Coordinates of C-alpha atoms and ligand atoms in Angstrom, one line a residue:
M33 CA 71.2 76.7 96.5
S34 CA 73.6 77.2 93.7
T35 CA 76.7 78.7 94.7
G36 CA 77.3 79.9 91.1
K37 CA 80.5 77.8 90.9
P38 CA 81.0 75.0 88.2
R39 CA 81.0 71.6 89.7
A40 CA 84.4 69.9 89.9
F41 CA 85.0 66.6 88.2
I42 CA 87.6 64.3 86.9
L43 CA 87.6 61.8 84.2
G44 CA 90.1 59.4 82.7
T45 CA 90.6 56.4 80.1
R46 CA 89.9 52.8 80.7
N47 CA 92.8 52.3 82.6
A48 CA 92.3 55.3 85.1
G49 CA 89.0 54.0 86.7
E50 CA 90.1 53.1 90.3
F51 CA 92.9 55.7 90.3
L52 CA 90.4 58.6 89.8
H53 CA 89.5 58.4 93.6
A54 CA 92.7 60.3 94.5
G55 CA 92.0 63.2 92.0
A56 CA 88.3 63.4 93.1
R57 CA 89.3 63.7 96.6
I58 CA 91.5 66.6 95.8
L59 CA 88.7 68.3 94.0
S60 CA 86.3 67.5 96.9
D61 CA 88.9 69.5 99.2
G62 CA 88.9 72.5 96.8
G63 CA 92.2 71.4 95.1
T64 CA 93.1 72.5 91.6
A65 CA 92.5 70.5 88.5
L66 CA 96.3 70.3 87.9
D67 CA 96.7 68.6 91.3
A68 CA 94.0 66.4 90.6
V69 CA 95.1 65.0 87.2
E70 CA 98.8 64.7 88.4
A71 CA 97.6 62.6 91.4
S72 CA 95.7 60.2 89.5
T73 CA 98.0 59.8 86.8
R74 CA 100.9 59.3 89.1
L75 CA 99.0 56.3 90.6
V76 CA 98.7 54.7 87.2
E77 CA 102.4 55.4 86.5
S78 CA 103.3 53.4 89.8
S79 CA 101.0 50.5 89.2
P80 CA 102.7 47.7 87.9
G81 CA 99.8 46.1 86.4
D82 CA 99.4 48.5 83.9
S83 CA 101.7 47.4 80.9
S84 CA 101.4 50.7 79.1
V85 CA 102.3 53.3 81.5
G86 CA 105.2 54.0 84.0
V87 CA 106.4 50.8 85.9
G88 CA 105.7 47.7 84.1
G89 CA 105.5 49.6 80.8
I90 CA 106.7 47.5 77.8
A91 CA 110.2 48.3 77.0
N92 CA 111.8 49.6 73.6
F93 CA 113.3 47.7 71.0
L94 CA 116.5 47.5 73.1
G95 CA 114.9 46.5 76.2
V96 CA 114.6 49.5 78.1
Q97 CA 111.4 51.5 79.3
E98 CA 111.3 54.9 77.7
L99 CA 108.3 57.2 78.8
D100 CA 106.4 60.0 77.2
A101 CA 104.1 62.4 79.3
S102 CA 102.6 65.8 78.9
L103 CA 100.5 68.3 81.1
M104 CA 98.4 71.2 79.9
C105 CA 96.9 74.0 82.1
G106 CA 93.6 75.1 80.7
R107 CA 93.8 78.6 82.4
T108 CA 97.3 79.7 81.2
L109 CA 97.5 77.4 78.2
R110 CA 100.9 76.4 79.7
T111 CA 102.4 73.0 78.9
G112 CA 105.1 70.6 80.2
A113 CA 106.2 67.5 78.3
V114 CA 108.8 64.9 78.3
G115 CA 109.8 62.5 75.9
A116 CA 111.7 59.2 75.8
I117 CA 112.8 59.6 79.5
K118 CA 114.2 56.7 81.4
G119 CA 114.5 55.8 84.9
F120 CA 111.8 57.9 86.4
I121 CA 108.7 56.7 88.0
H122 CA 106.5 59.6 87.3
P123 CA 107.2 61.3 84.1
I124 CA 104.0 63.3 84.5
S125 CA 105.5 65.0 87.6
V126 CA 108.8 65.7 85.5
A127 CA 106.4 67.4 83.0
R128 CA 104.7 69.4 85.8
K129 CA 108.0 70.6 87.2
L130 CA 109.0 71.6 83.5
M131 CA 105.7 73.6 83.1
E132 CA 106.1 75.4 86.4
E133 CA 110.0 75.8 86.8
A134 CA 111.5 76.0 83.1
P135 CA 111.4 78.1 80.2
H136 CA 111.1 75.2 78.0
G137 CA 107.9 73.2 77.2
L138 CA 109.5 69.7 75.9
L139 CA 112.5 67.9 77.0
V140 CA 113.7 64.5 75.8
A141 CA 115.8 61.6 76.8
E142 CA 119.1 62.6 78.6
G143 CA 118.0 66.3 78.8
A144 CA 114.8 65.3 80.5
E145 CA 116.5 63.0 82.8
N146 CA 119.1 65.6 83.9
F147 CA 116.2 68.0 84.7
A148 CA 114.2 65.2 86.6
R149 CA 117.4 64.8 88.7
V150 CA 118.0 68.4 89.4
M151 CA 114.3 68.5 90.3
G152 CA 114.7 65.7 92.7
C153 CA 112.1 63.6 90.9
E154 CA 111.7 60.1 92.0
A155 CA 114.2 57.7 90.2
G156 CA 113.4 54.0 90.0
D157 CA 113.3 50.7 88.1
L158 CA 110.4 50.5 85.7
E159 CA 110.9 46.9 84.8
T160 CA 108.7 44.2 86.0
E161 CA 108.6 40.4 85.6
E162 CA 105.8 40.6 83.1
S163 CA 107.6 43.5 81.1
K164 CA 110.7 41.4 81.0
K165 CA 108.6 38.3 79.7
V166 CA 107.2 40.3 76.7
Y167 CA 110.7 41.6 76.0
T168 CA 112.4 38.2 76.0
A169 CA 109.6 36.8 73.7
F170 CA 110.2 39.7 71.4
V171 CA 113.9 38.8 71.1
Q172 CA 113.2 35.1 70.5
D173 CA 110.6 36.0 67.9
A174 CA 113.3 38.2 66.3
F175 CA 115.7 35.6 66.2
E176 CA 113.3 32.9 64.6
H177 CA 111.7 35.3 62.0
A178 CA 115.1 36.9 60.9
G179 CA 117.3 33.9 61.3
I180 CA 119.7 36.1 63.3
D181 CA 122.6 34.7 65.0
E182 CA 122.7 35.6 68.5
S183 CA 126.4 36.6 68.2
Q184 CA 125.5 39.2 65.8
S185 CA 124.4 42.7 66.2
W186 CA 120.7 41.3 66.0
V187 CA 118.7 44.8 66.1
L188 CA 120.5 45.9 63.0
D189 CA 120.1 42.9 61.1
Y190 CA 116.7 42.6 62.1
V191 CA 115.9 46.0 60.7
R192 CA 117.8 45.1 57.7
S193 CA 116.0 42.0 57.2
Q194 CA 112.9 44.1 56.4
N195 CA 110.6 41.9 58.6
L196 CA 110.4 44.9 61.1
R197 CA 107.6 46.7 59.5
E198 CA 105.5 43.4 59.2
W199 CA 106.3 42.4 62.5
Y200 CA 105.7 46.0 64.1
T201 CA 102.2 46.3 62.6
R202 CA 101.2 43.0 64.4
L203 CA 102.9 44.1 67.6
A204 CA 101.4 47.4 68.0
V205 CA 97.9 46.0 68.1
E206 CA 98.9 43.7 71.0
H207 CA 100.9 46.0 73.2
H208 CA 99.9 49.6 73.5
G209 CA 98.1 52.1 75.9
T210 CA 98.2 55.3 77.3
V211 CA 96.5 56.9 80.2
N212 CA 94.5 60.3 79.5
V213 CA 93.1 62.0 82.9
Q214 CA 91.2 65.4 82.5
A215 CA 89.6 67.4 85.3
M216 CA 87.7 70.9 86.1
D217 CA 88.0 72.3 89.5
A218 CA 85.5 74.4 91.5
D219 CA 87.1 77.5 89.9
G220 CA 86.4 76.3 86.5
N221 CA 89.9 75.5 85.5
M222 CA 90.8 72.7 83.5
A223 CA 93.9 70.3 83.3
C224 CA 94.8 67.5 81.1
A225 CA 97.5 64.9 81.6
V226 CA 98.7 62.1 79.6
S227 CA 101.4 59.4 80.3
T228 CA 102.6 56.5 78.6
S229 CA 105.6 54.0 77.8
G230 CA 104.6 54.5 74.1
T231 CA 104.3 51.7 71.6
A232 CA 105.8 48.8 72.9
L233 CA 109.3 47.8 71.5
K234 CA 109.6 50.9 69.6
F235 CA 112.8 52.2 68.3
P236 CA 114.9 53.9 70.9
G237 CA 114.2 57.6 70.5
R238 CA 110.7 57.3 69.2
L239 CA 108.5 60.1 70.4
G240 CA 104.8 59.4 70.5
D241 CA 101.8 61.8 70.6
S242 CA 101.6 61.8 74.5
A243 CA 104.6 64.0 74.7
I244 CA 103.4 66.3 71.8
I245 CA 101.0 69.1 73.0
G246 CA 98.3 69.5 70.1
A247 CA 98.9 65.8 69.3
G248 CA 98.1 63.8 72.1
N249 CA 97.1 66.4 74.6
Y250 CA 95.5 69.9 74.5
C251 CA 93.3 71.9 77.1
D252 CA 91.7 75.4 77.0
N253 CA 89.4 76.6 79.7
R254 CA 87.5 78.5 77.1
V255 CA 86.6 75.2 75.1
G256 CA 87.7 72.0 76.9
A257 CA 90.2 69.3 77.0
A258 CA 91.1 66.6 74.5
A259 CA 93.5 63.8 74.5
C260 CA 94.5 60.4 72.7
T261 CA 95.5 56.9 73.0
G262 CA 96.3 54.7 70.2
R263 CA 99.0 54.6 67.5
G264 CA 100.6 58.2 68.0
E265 CA 101.8 58.5 64.6
L266 CA 98.4 59.2 63.4
S267 CA 97.4 61.7 66.0
I268 CA 100.7 63.5 65.3
R269 CA 99.7 63.8 61.6
N270 CA 96.4 65.4 62.4
S271 CA 97.0 67.2 65.5
T272 CA 94.3 65.5 66.8
A273 CA 93.8 66.9 70.4
R274 CA 94.0 70.4 69.2
T275 CA 91.7 69.6 66.2
L276 CA 89.3 68.4 68.7
I277 CA 89.3 71.6 70.6
H278 CA 89.1 73.4 67.3
Y279 CA 86.0 71.5 66.5
L280 CA 84.2 72.3 69.6
A281 CA 85.2 76.0 69.5
E282 CA 83.8 76.3 66.1
G283 CA 80.4 74.9 67.4
S284 CA 80.4 71.0 67.0
G285 CA 78.9 69.3 69.8
I286 CA 81.2 67.1 71.8
E287 CA 80.1 63.9 70.1
A288 CA 80.1 65.3 66.7
A289 CA 83.6 66.8 67.5
A290 CA 84.9 63.1 68.5
V291 CA 83.3 61.7 65.1
R292 CA 85.0 64.1 63.0
A293 CA 88.4 63.8 64.5
M294 CA 88.1 59.9 64.4
Q295 CA 86.9 60.1 60.7
D296 CA 89.8 62.3 60.2
I297 CA 92.1 59.4 61.5
H298 CA 90.4 57.0 59.1
A299 CA 91.2 59.5 56.2
L300 CA 94.8 59.0 56.8
N301 CA 94.3 55.5 55.4
S302 CA 97.2 54.1 57.7
F303 CA 97.3 51.0 60.1
G304 CA 96.7 51.3 63.7
G305 CA 93.8 52.4 65.9
M306 CA 93.1 55.9 67.6
N307 CA 91.1 56.7 70.7
C308 CA 90.2 60.1 72.1
L309 CA 88.8 61.4 75.3
V310 CA 87.2 64.8 75.5
M311 CA 85.4 67.2 77.8
D312 CA 83.7 70.6 77.1
A313 CA 83.3 73.5 79.3
A314 CA 79.9 72.7 79.9
G315 CA 80.9 69.5 81.6
N316 CA 80.0 67.2 78.9
T317 CA 82.3 64.0 78.5
M318 CA 82.9 61.8 75.4
S319 CA 85.3 59.1 74.3
A320 CA 85.6 57.5 70.7
T321 CA 87.4 54.9 69.1
T322 CA 88.4 53.9 65.5
V323 CA 89.0 50.5 66.5
T324 CA 86.2 47.9 65.0
G325 CA 84.6 45.9 67.7
R326 CA 86.3 47.7 70.6
E327 CA 83.8 49.6 72.9
S328 CA 84.9 53.0 73.7
I329 CA 84.3 53.6 77.5
H330 CA 85.9 56.3 80.1
W331 CA 85.3 56.8 83.8
Y332 CA 84.0 59.8 85.4
M333 CA 83.8 61.3 89.0
D334 CA 82.5 64.4 90.5
T335 CA 82.7 65.7 94.0
T336 CA 79.4 63.5 94.8
S337 CA 80.5 60.3 93.4
N338 CA 81.3 57.5 95.6
E339 CA 82.6 55.2 92.9
P340 CA 83.9 56.1 89.4
E341 CA 81.0 55.9 86.8
K342 CA 81.6 54.0 83.7
R343 CA 80.6 55.9 80.6
I344 CA 80.2 54.5 77.1
G345 CA 81.7 56.5 74.3
I346 CA 81.1 55.9 70.4
N347 CA 82.8 53.7 68.0
V348 CA 83.5 55.3 64.6
P349 CA 83.7 52.9 61.9
K350 CA 86.0 53.3 58.7
P351 CA 83.6 54.5 56.0
Q352 CA 83.1 51.8 53.2
Ligands
LIG446 N1 99.6 56.8 72.3 C1 100.9 56.2 72.5 C2 101.9 56.4 71.5 O1 101.7 56.3 70.5 C3 100.4 54.7 72.8 C4 99.1 54.1 72.8 O2 98.3 54.9 73.3 O3 99.0 52.9 72.6 O4 103.0 56.4 72.1

């Protein structure tokens, strides 16, 4: 017999698969969507094997991990986001604290770190052997390509050498990633969490879409949730996550909304790829990518699942 309650479920990007168990368990126990998405995201953040999120994330241009994260509550439309935060293992929990404890919605860099400290968030070393290796290779590459003397202030010289843009274009394809986790709980409340170490070897201080509500994250109980991975500069320009919710609200089906948002990315005619993860209020899920040859996938669990289910999304090619 139906209880009249919506079914609770959780979904996440390609790198979230095994970590959805934690969130699904919370939902099965009657917990909230906010707790579920935070729990699963925290596991991705502390997993050293993921080179694009939290511990093991690839460093910035100066060899330091700088993390971006955001959380949105679909019931209240309250948000919390942190950008370019260093030295904290779980930026998603700092974002949650901000959402719940502060009158602000976005804190960056030192301000975010001070807030995290005051809130007792877990500090720690984000570097791993692998992330160190990638950074060392970057420095060597910089020396070779720009002919920079090690005694010089090589970063500035590298920028001045004008090889940066060419090199950066290549690099952004090799090292990138973000985790998106969305959920609906048994009360029909939704939440969306996004966390990343951002574009690898980025300029210090660069904020990506993951920290920017509307660009990389949006959630509204009345409509659905949307989040992005990929070159954040593109979703910032299009407010992709909010636009996806707008497309759903005006009547596009979930697949049509995803296609439109990815076509909007192509229309920018810039470099880099974009991917989105979307769910609607009816419990439909979809993922899409602009990247040629890349299969779009996402993972899904509800309270009856034993294992995450792999769902295939859509590839939206650039129009000829
Ligand atoms: N969207 C992230 C950013 O731009 C990175 C990524 O997903 O590749 O910071």
